Short mmCIF file of C-alpha atoms and ligand atoms in Angstrom, two decimals:
data_model
loop_
_atom_site.label_atom_id
_atom_site.label_comp_id
_atom_site.label_asym_id
_atom_site.label_seq_id
_atom_site.Cartn_x
_atom_site.Cartn_y
_atom_site.Cartn_z
CA MET A 1 -110.60 93.09 98.74
CA GLU A 2 -112.17 96.34 100.20
CA LEU A 3 -115.00 98.20 99.15
CA ASP A 4 -113.86 101.75 98.70
CA ASN A 5 -115.08 104.93 99.39
CA ARG A 6 -115.06 105.80 96.05
CA GLU A 7 -118.08 103.87 94.58
CA ALA A 8 -121.56 105.41 94.86
CA GLY A 9 -121.13 102.82 97.62
CA PRO A 10 -122.00 98.88 97.16
CA PHE A 11 -125.60 99.18 98.90
CA ALA A 12 -125.85 103.07 98.12
CA PRO A 13 -129.51 104.18 98.19
CA PRO A 14 -130.93 104.43 94.82
CA CYS A 15 -130.12 108.04 93.41
CA ARG A 16 -132.15 107.33 90.11
CA SER A 17 -133.00 111.35 89.87
CA ILE A 18 -129.36 111.88 89.88
CA LEU A 19 -128.89 109.77 86.94
CA TYR A 20 -131.65 111.17 84.81
CA GLU A 21 -130.29 114.64 85.64
CA ILE A 22 -127.29 112.82 83.99
CA ARG A 23 -129.33 111.56 80.96
CA GLY A 24 -130.25 115.42 80.62
CA ARG A 25 -133.59 113.89 81.75
CA ARG A 26 -133.83 116.94 84.09
CA LYS A 27 -137.73 118.34 83.66
CA SER A 28 -139.98 115.55 85.13
CA LEU A 29 -139.33 112.01 86.42
CA PRO A 30 -140.53 109.13 83.30
CA PRO A 31 -143.86 108.29 84.67
CA LYS A 32 -144.47 105.74 87.66
CA LYS A 33 -144.67 102.00 86.08
CA ARG A 34 -140.47 103.55 83.81
CA ARG A 35 -139.86 103.62 87.15
CA ARG A 36 -138.91 100.60 88.10
CA SER A 37 -135.85 98.40 87.51
CA ILE A 38 -135.99 97.10 83.73
CA MET A 39 -132.45 95.25 84.16
CA ASN A 40 -129.80 94.09 85.96
CA ILE A 41 -126.53 94.77 84.20
CA LEU A 42 -122.75 92.91 84.49
CA VAL A 43 -119.86 95.09 84.44
CA ILE A 44 -117.14 93.02 83.32
CA ASN A 45 -113.86 94.55 83.00
CA ALA A 46 -110.98 92.06 81.89
CA GLY A 47 -107.54 92.02 82.30
CA SER A 48 -105.18 88.68 80.89
CA SER A 49 -105.37 87.31 83.83
CA SER A 50 -107.96 88.77 85.46
CA LEU A 51 -111.44 90.54 85.97
CA LYS A 52 -113.06 92.47 87.59
CA TYR A 53 -117.01 92.56 87.56
CA GLN A 54 -120.07 94.27 89.35
CA LEU A 55 -123.74 93.18 88.64
CA LEU A 56 -125.54 96.55 89.07
CA ASP A 57 -129.07 98.25 88.65
CA PRO A 58 -128.73 101.15 86.45
CA ALA A 59 -131.43 102.88 87.58
CA SER A 60 -131.37 102.86 90.96
CA GLY A 61 -127.49 103.06 90.95
CA VAL A 62 -127.68 99.80 93.27
CA LEU A 63 -124.99 97.62 93.04
CA LEU A 64 -126.01 94.32 93.82
CA ALA A 65 -122.62 92.37 94.43
CA LYS A 66 -119.32 92.83 93.02
CA GLY A 67 -115.73 90.72 93.19
CA LEU A 68 -112.81 89.64 91.24
CA CYS A 69 -111.87 86.98 89.54
CA GLU A 70 -107.65 86.30 89.64
CA ARG A 71 -104.46 84.19 88.36
CA ILE A 72 -106.94 83.30 85.46
CA GLY A 73 -104.76 80.35 83.48
CA ILE A 74 -102.49 79.72 86.30
CA ASP A 75 -104.94 78.22 89.42
CA GLY A 76 -107.73 80.76 90.19
CA LYS A 77 -108.76 82.89 93.22
CA PHE A 78 -112.39 84.06 93.33
CA THR A 79 -113.71 86.88 95.52
CA TYR A 80 -117.15 88.41 96.05
CA LYS A 81 -118.71 90.92 98.46
CA ALA A 82 -122.83 91.20 98.80
CA GLU A 83 -124.75 93.09 101.18
CA GLY A 84 -125.73 90.52 103.72
CA LYS A 85 -124.21 88.07 102.15
CA GLN A 86 -121.28 85.55 102.88
CA THR A 87 -118.16 87.15 101.71
CA LEU A 88 -115.88 84.91 99.46
CA ASP A 89 -112.08 86.73 99.89
CA ALA A 90 -109.93 84.82 97.44
CA ILE A 91 -111.20 81.42 97.74
CA ASP A 92 -109.47 78.25 95.08
CA ILE A 93 -111.86 77.81 92.44
CA PRO A 94 -110.24 76.37 89.02
CA MET A 95 -110.15 79.24 85.84
CA PRO A 96 -107.59 77.63 83.49
CA THR A 97 -109.49 80.66 81.05
CA HIS A 98 -111.67 83.17 81.71
CA SER A 99 -115.37 80.95 80.77
CA GLU A 100 -114.77 79.23 83.62
CA ALA A 101 -114.56 82.94 85.85
CA ILE A 102 -117.62 84.29 84.42
CA GLN A 103 -119.51 81.14 85.03
CA ALA A 104 -117.76 81.51 88.58
CA VAL A 105 -119.13 85.19 88.87
CA LEU A 106 -122.66 83.89 87.18
CA ASP A 107 -122.78 80.92 89.59
CA ALA A 108 -122.11 83.56 92.35
CA VAL A 109 -124.37 85.84 91.49
CA ALA A 110 -127.25 83.44 91.19
CA ASP A 111 -126.84 81.37 94.70
CA LYS A 112 -129.48 80.03 96.19
CA ASP A 113 -128.41 80.89 99.78
CA ASN A 114 -125.65 83.40 98.93
CA GLY A 115 -126.50 85.31 95.36
CA VAL A 116 -128.54 88.55 94.80
CA ILE A 117 -130.61 86.86 91.81
CA SER A 118 -133.04 83.98 91.68
CA SER A 119 -131.41 82.92 88.19
CA MET A 120 -129.26 84.88 85.31
CA SER A 121 -132.02 85.55 83.45
CA GLU A 122 -132.52 88.83 85.56
CA ILE A 123 -128.95 89.70 84.01
CA GLY A 124 -130.31 91.59 80.93
CA ALA A 125 -126.93 92.17 79.63
CA VAL A 126 -123.75 92.98 79.86
CA GLY A 127 -121.50 96.16 80.06
CA HIS A 128 -117.35 95.65 78.59
CA ARG A 129 -114.63 98.04 79.62
CA VAL A 130 -112.64 98.53 76.50
CA VAL A 131 -109.79 100.47 76.60
CA HIS A 132 -109.02 101.03 73.11
CA GLY A 133 -111.81 102.54 70.47
CA GLY A 134 -109.25 104.06 68.35
CA GLU A 135 -111.51 106.33 65.84
CA ALA A 136 -113.77 103.61 64.90
CA PHE A 137 -116.11 104.59 68.10
CA ASN A 138 -117.46 107.92 69.49
CA LYS A 139 -119.53 105.55 71.95
CA SER A 140 -120.44 103.06 73.63
CA VAL A 141 -122.02 99.92 70.76
CA LEU A 142 -123.71 96.52 70.69
CA ILE A 143 -121.43 94.32 70.64
CA ASP A 144 -121.40 92.62 67.26
CA GLY A 145 -118.95 90.88 64.56
CA ALA A 146 -118.49 94.28 62.80
CA VAL A 147 -117.41 95.45 66.55
CA LEU A 148 -115.17 92.56 67.55
CA LYS A 149 -113.33 92.65 64.64
CA ALA A 150 -113.09 96.58 65.05
CA ILE A 151 -111.88 96.23 68.45
CA GLU A 152 -108.89 93.69 67.18
CA ASP A 153 -107.82 96.03 64.65
CA CYS A 154 -107.50 98.72 67.76
CA ILE A 155 -105.22 95.94 69.20
CA PRO A 156 -101.68 97.54 67.95
CA LEU A 157 -103.39 101.26 69.58
CA ALA A 158 -103.45 98.90 73.13
CA PRO A 159 -101.30 95.46 72.89
CA LEU A 160 -101.58 94.62 76.26
CA HIS A 161 -105.38 95.69 77.09
CA ASN A 162 -107.62 94.62 73.89
CA PRO A 163 -107.01 91.46 73.11
CA ALA A 164 -108.06 90.81 77.24
CA ASN A 165 -110.90 93.27 77.05
CA LEU A 166 -111.69 90.68 73.66
CA THR A 167 -110.98 87.76 76.02
CA GLY A 168 -113.65 88.56 78.53
CA ILE A 169 -115.82 89.73 75.84
CA ARG A 170 -115.90 86.12 73.80
CA ALA A 171 -116.00 84.50 77.51
CA CYS A 172 -119.37 85.97 78.13
CA GLN A 173 -120.51 85.39 74.62
CA LYS A 174 -119.67 81.68 75.27
CA VAL A 175 -121.15 80.95 79.08
CA MET A 176 -123.79 83.92 78.84
CA PRO A 177 -125.35 82.45 74.52
CA GLY A 178 -127.93 85.32 74.37
CA VAL A 179 -127.88 87.91 76.27
CA PRO A 180 -126.51 91.45 74.40
CA MET A 181 -122.79 92.64 74.98
CA VAL A 182 -122.02 96.12 74.89
CA ALA A 183 -118.61 97.57 74.37
CA VAL A 184 -117.64 100.92 76.28
CA PHE A 185 -115.10 102.38 75.35
CA ASP A 186 -112.11 104.76 77.50
CA THR A 187 -111.60 106.57 74.42
CA ALA A 188 -114.74 107.13 73.23
CA PHE A 189 -115.78 110.15 75.10
CA HIS A 190 -112.51 112.09 73.78
CA GLN A 191 -113.30 111.31 70.28
CA THR A 192 -115.91 115.30 70.38
CA MET A 193 -112.40 116.48 70.35
CA PRO A 194 -111.57 119.48 67.86
CA ALA A 195 -108.49 118.00 65.02
CA ARG A 196 -106.16 121.22 66.73
CA ALA A 197 -106.57 119.06 70.10
CA TYR A 198 -106.43 115.26 69.10
CA MET A 199 -103.41 116.30 66.53
CA TYR A 200 -99.64 116.11 67.47
CA ALA A 201 -97.19 118.81 65.26
CA LEU A 202 -96.07 115.73 63.42
CA PRO A 203 -95.74 114.84 59.55
CA TYR A 204 -99.18 114.66 58.91
CA ALA A 205 -98.55 110.79 56.89
CA TRP A 206 -98.18 109.03 60.76
CA TYR A 207 -102.15 110.55 61.23
CA GLU A 208 -102.68 109.15 58.21
CA GLU A 209 -100.72 106.13 57.71
CA ASP A 210 -100.28 104.82 61.37
CA LYS A 211 -102.89 106.34 63.32
CA VAL A 212 -101.00 108.88 65.62
CA ARG A 213 -102.61 111.58 66.87
CA ARG A 214 -103.77 112.21 70.58
CA TYR A 215 -106.70 109.70 71.81
CA GLY A 216 -107.28 110.47 75.57
CA PHE A 217 -108.67 108.24 77.96
CA HIS A 218 -110.80 107.56 81.63
CA GLY A 219 -113.21 108.80 79.46
CA THR A 220 -115.62 106.67 81.08
CA SER A 221 -114.78 109.09 84.16
CA HIS A 222 -114.82 112.00 83.15
CA LYS A 223 -118.09 111.82 81.12
CA TYR A 224 -119.91 110.61 84.78
CA VAL A 225 -118.24 113.16 87.21
CA ALA A 226 -119.49 116.04 83.91
CA GLY A 227 -122.92 114.11 84.37
CA ARG A 228 -122.97 114.35 87.77
CA ALA A 229 -121.15 118.52 87.67
CA ALA A 230 -123.87 119.68 86.10
CA ALA A 231 -126.38 118.13 87.94
CA MET A 232 -124.21 119.71 91.36
CA LEU A 233 -124.58 123.18 89.49
CA GLY A 234 -128.42 122.86 88.63
CA LYS A 235 -127.69 122.95 84.68
CA PRO A 236 -128.07 120.85 81.77
CA VAL A 237 -124.41 119.55 80.90
CA GLU A 238 -124.99 121.40 77.70
CA GLU A 239 -124.37 125.01 79.08
CA VAL A 240 -121.43 124.14 81.61
CA LYS A 241 -117.38 124.20 80.84
CA LEU A 242 -116.04 121.43 82.98
CA ILE A 243 -112.43 121.13 83.76
CA SER A 244 -112.75 117.58 84.91
CA CYS A 245 -109.09 116.41 86.98
CA HIS A 246 -108.82 112.45 87.08
CA LEU A 247 -105.88 111.81 89.98
CA GLY A 248 -105.10 108.45 90.88
CA ASN A 249 -102.70 105.97 90.15
CA GLY A 250 -103.09 107.14 86.22
CA SER A 251 -104.21 110.99 86.10
CA SER A 252 -105.54 112.69 83.33
CA ILE A 253 -107.59 115.98 83.03
CA THR A 254 -109.76 116.81 80.72
CA ALA A 255 -112.07 119.91 79.11
CA VAL A 256 -115.79 119.26 78.81
CA ASP A 257 -117.38 121.85 76.59
CA GLY A 258 -121.45 121.21 76.86
CA GLY A 259 -121.07 117.92 77.80
CA LYS A 260 -118.54 117.27 74.97
CA SER A 261 -114.12 116.23 75.91
CA VAL A 262 -112.93 119.37 73.81
CA ASP A 263 -109.00 118.35 74.58
CA THR A 264 -107.39 115.94 77.34
CA SER A 265 -104.19 115.18 78.58
CA MET A 266 -103.30 111.78 77.86
CA GLY A 267 -102.40 111.63 74.04
CA PHE A 268 -101.20 108.76 72.18
CA THR A 269 -100.89 106.29 75.12
CA PRO A 270 -101.57 107.00 78.68
CA LEU A 271 -97.92 107.68 78.90
CA ALA A 272 -98.59 112.05 78.28
CA GLY A 273 -100.10 114.85 80.47
CA VAL A 274 -99.53 115.23 84.17
CA PRO A 275 -97.29 113.11 86.55
CA MET A 276 -98.63 109.97 87.98
CA GLY A 277 -97.85 107.36 90.41
CA THR A 278 -94.70 105.78 88.04
CA ARG A 279 -95.37 107.71 84.46
CA SER A 280 -93.59 110.63 83.41
CA GLY A 281 -96.17 112.80 81.75
CA ASP A 282 -95.09 114.73 78.97
CA LEU A 283 -91.21 115.46 78.23
CA ASP A 284 -89.19 116.49 76.17
CA ALA A 285 -88.75 113.96 73.58
CA GLY A 286 -84.62 115.21 73.10
CA ILE A 287 -84.10 113.52 76.78
CA LEU A 288 -84.76 109.76 75.46
CA GLN A 289 -81.75 110.18 72.68
CA TYR A 290 -79.92 111.59 76.06
CA GLU A 291 -80.18 109.32 77.94
CA MET A 292 -80.57 106.10 76.04
CA ASN A 293 -77.02 107.11 74.70
CA LYS A 294 -75.15 108.22 77.75
CA ARG A 295 -76.85 104.64 79.45
CA GLY A 296 -76.65 102.60 76.90
CA MET A 297 -80.85 102.05 76.39
CA GLY A 298 -82.70 100.25 74.30
CA ILE A 299 -86.26 101.66 73.39
CA ASP A 300 -87.80 99.10 74.71
CA GLU A 301 -86.27 99.63 78.41
CA MET A 302 -86.59 103.84 77.96
CA LEU A 303 -90.19 103.09 77.54
CA SER A 304 -90.74 100.81 80.81
CA ALA A 305 -87.97 103.43 82.83
CA LEU A 306 -90.77 106.27 81.74
CA ASN A 307 -93.84 103.97 82.49
CA LYS A 308 -92.79 102.24 85.61
CA GLN A 309 -89.98 104.16 87.28
CA SER A 310 -90.59 107.50 86.79
CA GLY A 311 -93.56 110.22 88.13
CA VAL A 312 -93.96 110.91 91.57
CA GLU A 313 -92.11 107.39 92.47
CA GLY A 314 -88.99 108.32 89.99
CA LEU A 315 -89.04 111.49 91.91
CA SER A 316 -88.91 111.16 95.22
CA GLY A 317 -87.09 108.14 95.36
CA VAL A 318 -90.09 106.92 98.42
CA SER A 319 -93.54 105.36 96.64
CA SER A 320 -95.86 106.08 93.72
CA ASP A 321 -98.63 105.93 97.18
CA PHE A 322 -99.88 109.55 97.75
CA ARG A 323 -100.03 108.80 100.95
CA ASP A 324 -96.82 107.49 101.83
CA LEU A 325 -95.59 110.87 100.01
CA GLU A 326 -97.57 113.24 101.80
CA SER A 327 -96.16 110.69 105.69
CA ALA A 328 -92.66 110.66 104.61
CA ALA A 329 -93.37 114.81 103.67
CA GLY A 330 -94.50 115.14 106.78
CA LYS A 331 -90.99 113.97 108.90
CA GLY A 332 -89.15 116.10 106.39
CA ASP A 333 -88.41 114.56 103.32
CA ALA A 334 -87.40 116.77 100.83
CA LYS A 335 -88.03 115.24 97.59
CA ALA A 336 -90.94 113.90 98.49
CA ALA A 337 -92.22 116.95 99.26
CA LEU A 338 -90.93 118.62 95.90
CA ALA A 339 -92.83 115.23 94.24
CA ARG A 340 -96.03 116.40 95.50
CA GLU A 341 -95.61 120.06 94.50
CA LYS A 342 -94.63 119.13 91.04
CA PHE A 343 -97.84 117.16 90.65
CA ALA A 344 -99.71 119.44 91.57
CA TYR A 345 -98.34 122.07 89.42
CA GLU A 346 -98.54 120.17 86.50
CA VAL A 347 -102.37 119.75 87.21
CA ARG A 348 -102.49 123.35 88.16
CA LYS A 349 -100.90 124.55 84.55
CA TYR A 350 -103.99 121.74 82.97
CA VAL A 351 -106.52 124.22 84.67
CA GLY A 352 -105.04 127.24 83.21
CA ALA A 353 -104.70 125.64 79.86
CA TYR A 354 -107.90 124.47 79.81
CA ALA A 355 -109.64 127.35 80.82
CA ALA A 356 -107.77 129.14 78.00
CA ALA A 357 -108.74 126.59 75.67
CA MET A 358 -112.90 126.98 76.92
CA GLY A 359 -113.14 131.12 77.41
CA GLY A 360 -113.99 130.34 81.11
CA ALA A 361 -115.15 127.28 83.52
CA ASP A 362 -117.80 127.04 85.86
CA ALA A 363 -116.47 124.43 87.27
CA VAL A 364 -113.30 122.51 88.30
CA ILE A 365 -113.84 119.27 89.48
CA PHE A 366 -111.42 116.94 91.50
CA THR A 367 -112.12 112.35 90.98
CA ALA A 368 -110.27 109.47 91.29
CA GLY A 369 -108.21 107.94 94.69
CA VAL A 370 -106.31 111.08 94.70
CA GLY A 371 -108.65 113.39 93.81
CA GLU A 372 -111.47 112.33 96.48
CA ASN A 373 -109.01 112.00 99.24
CA ASP A 374 -105.64 113.99 99.20
CA LYS A 375 -107.70 117.20 100.35
CA GLY A 376 -103.49 118.68 100.09
CA ILE A 377 -103.54 118.13 96.44
CA ARG A 378 -106.86 119.66 95.99
CA ALA A 379 -105.34 122.73 98.06
CA ALA A 380 -101.90 122.70 95.82
CA VAL A 381 -104.31 122.66 92.96
CA CYS A 382 -106.19 125.43 93.46
CA GLN A 383 -103.23 127.52 95.00
CA GLY A 384 -102.91 131.07 93.42
CA LEU A 385 -105.78 130.36 90.52
CA GLU A 386 -108.02 133.01 92.79
CA TYR A 387 -107.28 135.26 89.50
CA MET A 388 -110.03 133.40 87.50
CA GLY A 389 -112.57 133.22 90.09
CA VAL A 390 -110.94 129.60 91.96
CA LYS A 391 -111.51 130.28 95.39
CA LEU A 392 -110.71 127.20 97.91
CA ASP A 393 -113.21 126.82 101.02
CA GLU A 394 -110.67 125.40 103.70
CA ALA A 395 -113.00 124.06 106.05
CA ALA A 396 -114.95 122.85 102.72
CA ASN A 397 -112.33 120.54 101.65
CA ASP A 398 -111.81 119.11 104.77
CA VAL A 399 -113.31 116.01 103.36
CA ARG A 400 -113.36 112.31 101.56
CA GLY A 401 -114.91 110.51 99.67
CA LYS A 402 -118.15 112.55 99.17
CA GLU A 403 -120.09 114.57 96.50
CA THR A 404 -119.40 118.06 98.33
CA VAL A 405 -118.98 121.94 96.57
CA LEU A 406 -115.16 122.59 97.50
CA SER A 407 -115.45 126.42 96.76
CA THR A 408 -116.55 129.59 99.11
CA ALA A 409 -120.27 130.50 98.13
CA ASP A 410 -118.47 133.41 95.98
CA SER A 411 -116.59 131.72 94.19
CA LYS A 412 -116.66 132.29 90.43
CA VAL A 413 -115.53 129.02 90.03
CA LYS A 414 -117.22 126.21 90.96
CA VAL A 415 -114.97 123.46 92.72
CA LEU A 416 -116.41 119.93 93.29
CA LEU A 417 -115.19 117.12 94.41
CA ILE A 418 -117.34 114.28 92.93
CA PRO A 419 -116.42 110.53 93.36
CA THR A 420 -116.24 108.39 90.29
CA ASN A 421 -118.01 105.87 89.29
CA GLU A 422 -117.26 103.95 86.36
CA GLU A 423 -118.82 100.64 86.40
CA LEU A 424 -122.10 102.43 87.09
CA MET A 425 -121.51 104.89 83.86
CA ILE A 426 -121.10 101.08 81.52
CA ALA A 427 -123.64 99.99 83.34
CA MET A 428 -126.31 103.03 82.54
CA ASP A 429 -124.69 103.45 78.90
CA THR A 430 -125.20 99.60 78.30
CA ALA A 431 -128.63 99.52 79.97
CA GLU A 432 -129.89 102.63 77.19
CA ILE A 433 -128.09 100.73 74.41
CA VAL A 434 -129.79 97.44 75.01
CA SER A 435 -133.76 99.97 75.24
CA LYS A 436 -133.23 101.46 72.38
P1 ADP B 1 -105.97 103.73 89.71
O1 ADP B 1 -105.52 104.91 88.55
O2 ADP B 1 -105.54 102.60 89.89
O3 ADP B 1 -107.78 103.37 89.77
P2 ADP B 1 -107.38 104.74 91.87
O4 ADP B 1 -107.69 106.27 91.68
O5 ADP B 1 -107.40 104.64 93.07
O6 ADP B 1 -106.13 104.79 91.18
O7 ADP B 1 -106.22 106.21 92.93
C1 ADP B 1 -105.15 105.26 93.42
C2 ADP B 1 -103.80 105.96 94.10
O8 ADP B 1 -104.59 107.33 95.62
C3 ADP B 1 -103.56 105.34 95.12
O9 ADP B 1 -101.56 105.17 94.47
C4 ADP B 1 -103.45 106.73 96.75
O10 ADP B 1 -101.89 107.24 95.84
C5 ADP B 1 -104.04 107.63 96.12
N1 ADP B 1 -104.88 107.96 97.87
C6 ADP B 1 -105.84 106.81 97.83
N2 ADP B 1 -106.39 107.01 99.15
C7 ADP B 1 -105.83 107.98 99.42
C8 ADP B 1 -105.34 109.00 100.91
N3 ADP B 1 -106.55 108.75 101.98
N4 ADP B 1 -105.24 110.47 100.70
C9 ADP B 1 -104.09 110.13 99.98
N5 ADP B 1 -104.24 109.91 98.59
C10 ADP B 1 -104.53 108.33 98.25
#
């Protein structure tokens, strides 16, 4: 497992002042005694057979250790990385359940020789990524019985993810009794959308009885980069209009007005919005009936095709990876070139739409794997947006993975590259809730 350049860097220098700006406390830094770290936070992202973890100090932004437990319930592989320590790379540790996986994490981080803390008591709290909070959660919350029940109630909305997230929480509670746990939802940031943005023009009963509405995803990432963007613009987040483009394997665009999500491209599920690696993004629902009849497909097969065989991979027939598409297009593959062009075009349309939705924008943000690394896609998205005051600086755009202003000095709308850091955002939310 490689440390990628999207993170603050596992061992990035403390960036406390930046964090305070994110939290809107921009006037002055707190007194010296509060500058010391209050606690380390363990961030857990649990899947059905895997579990990603990071141990962070949210006050400094320093990442102490990170890694991955894989093949939980099968055999168990454990990966651990920490600066100046021996890396463990997919070593065998039996993990019949998530509990053994969490225990392996704790053993590693508190290991006498190879660990980064002296005992588990140095972990102040655990922040859990939870995919779906439905309408029940508009912010991160301290986990108790009622919260667990509410996350369970959201299972029909995220049948693959929420059960795994719950398993991770329960395993942590078992192995770390008494340690406060916080749930941070992918959907929560978008709960500020007005009804005109989150309602579909469908029978109202589908919303009232079945909870069919736009929820949006990647909320933790959009919230993080919005905070950083405001800091880069030198203004409180409450005073800026931002268009955040999270472009990765899954992509979503969000309009952030005054620090609040007011519209987002993903919808009831993460299938909606712009085309993605293998997901179609928005399409005419009439195509479903037409193709299902023509090819004798059932609805499950159709949804699988829209989720797994569509997007830039489906269109190009080459790959879901934008690097492969770039190289194929460079060798003259017309479909690979079309897939990249189509992707950038759809992102650009969302940028225009969200400028219209907010009555302007102060900045367009690029983040996630493609947004942080693919200068060609960024240039193609910004192309033709000069009319609305977006002027990309080609030389500045020749950069990867670090916070950069990509627009010219006279660009009315700034273009920003901001590496996302969802784990740090989760740790910050967790620390804030626990310290209350
Ligand atoms: P996920 O949605 O899985 O978190 P990421 O945000 O990590 O995805 O983005 C993954 C995608 O980023 C890859 O599929 C690849 O297309 C793209 N990517 C990563 N590095 C580069 C690069 N150097 N140039 C172009 N695209 C890149």
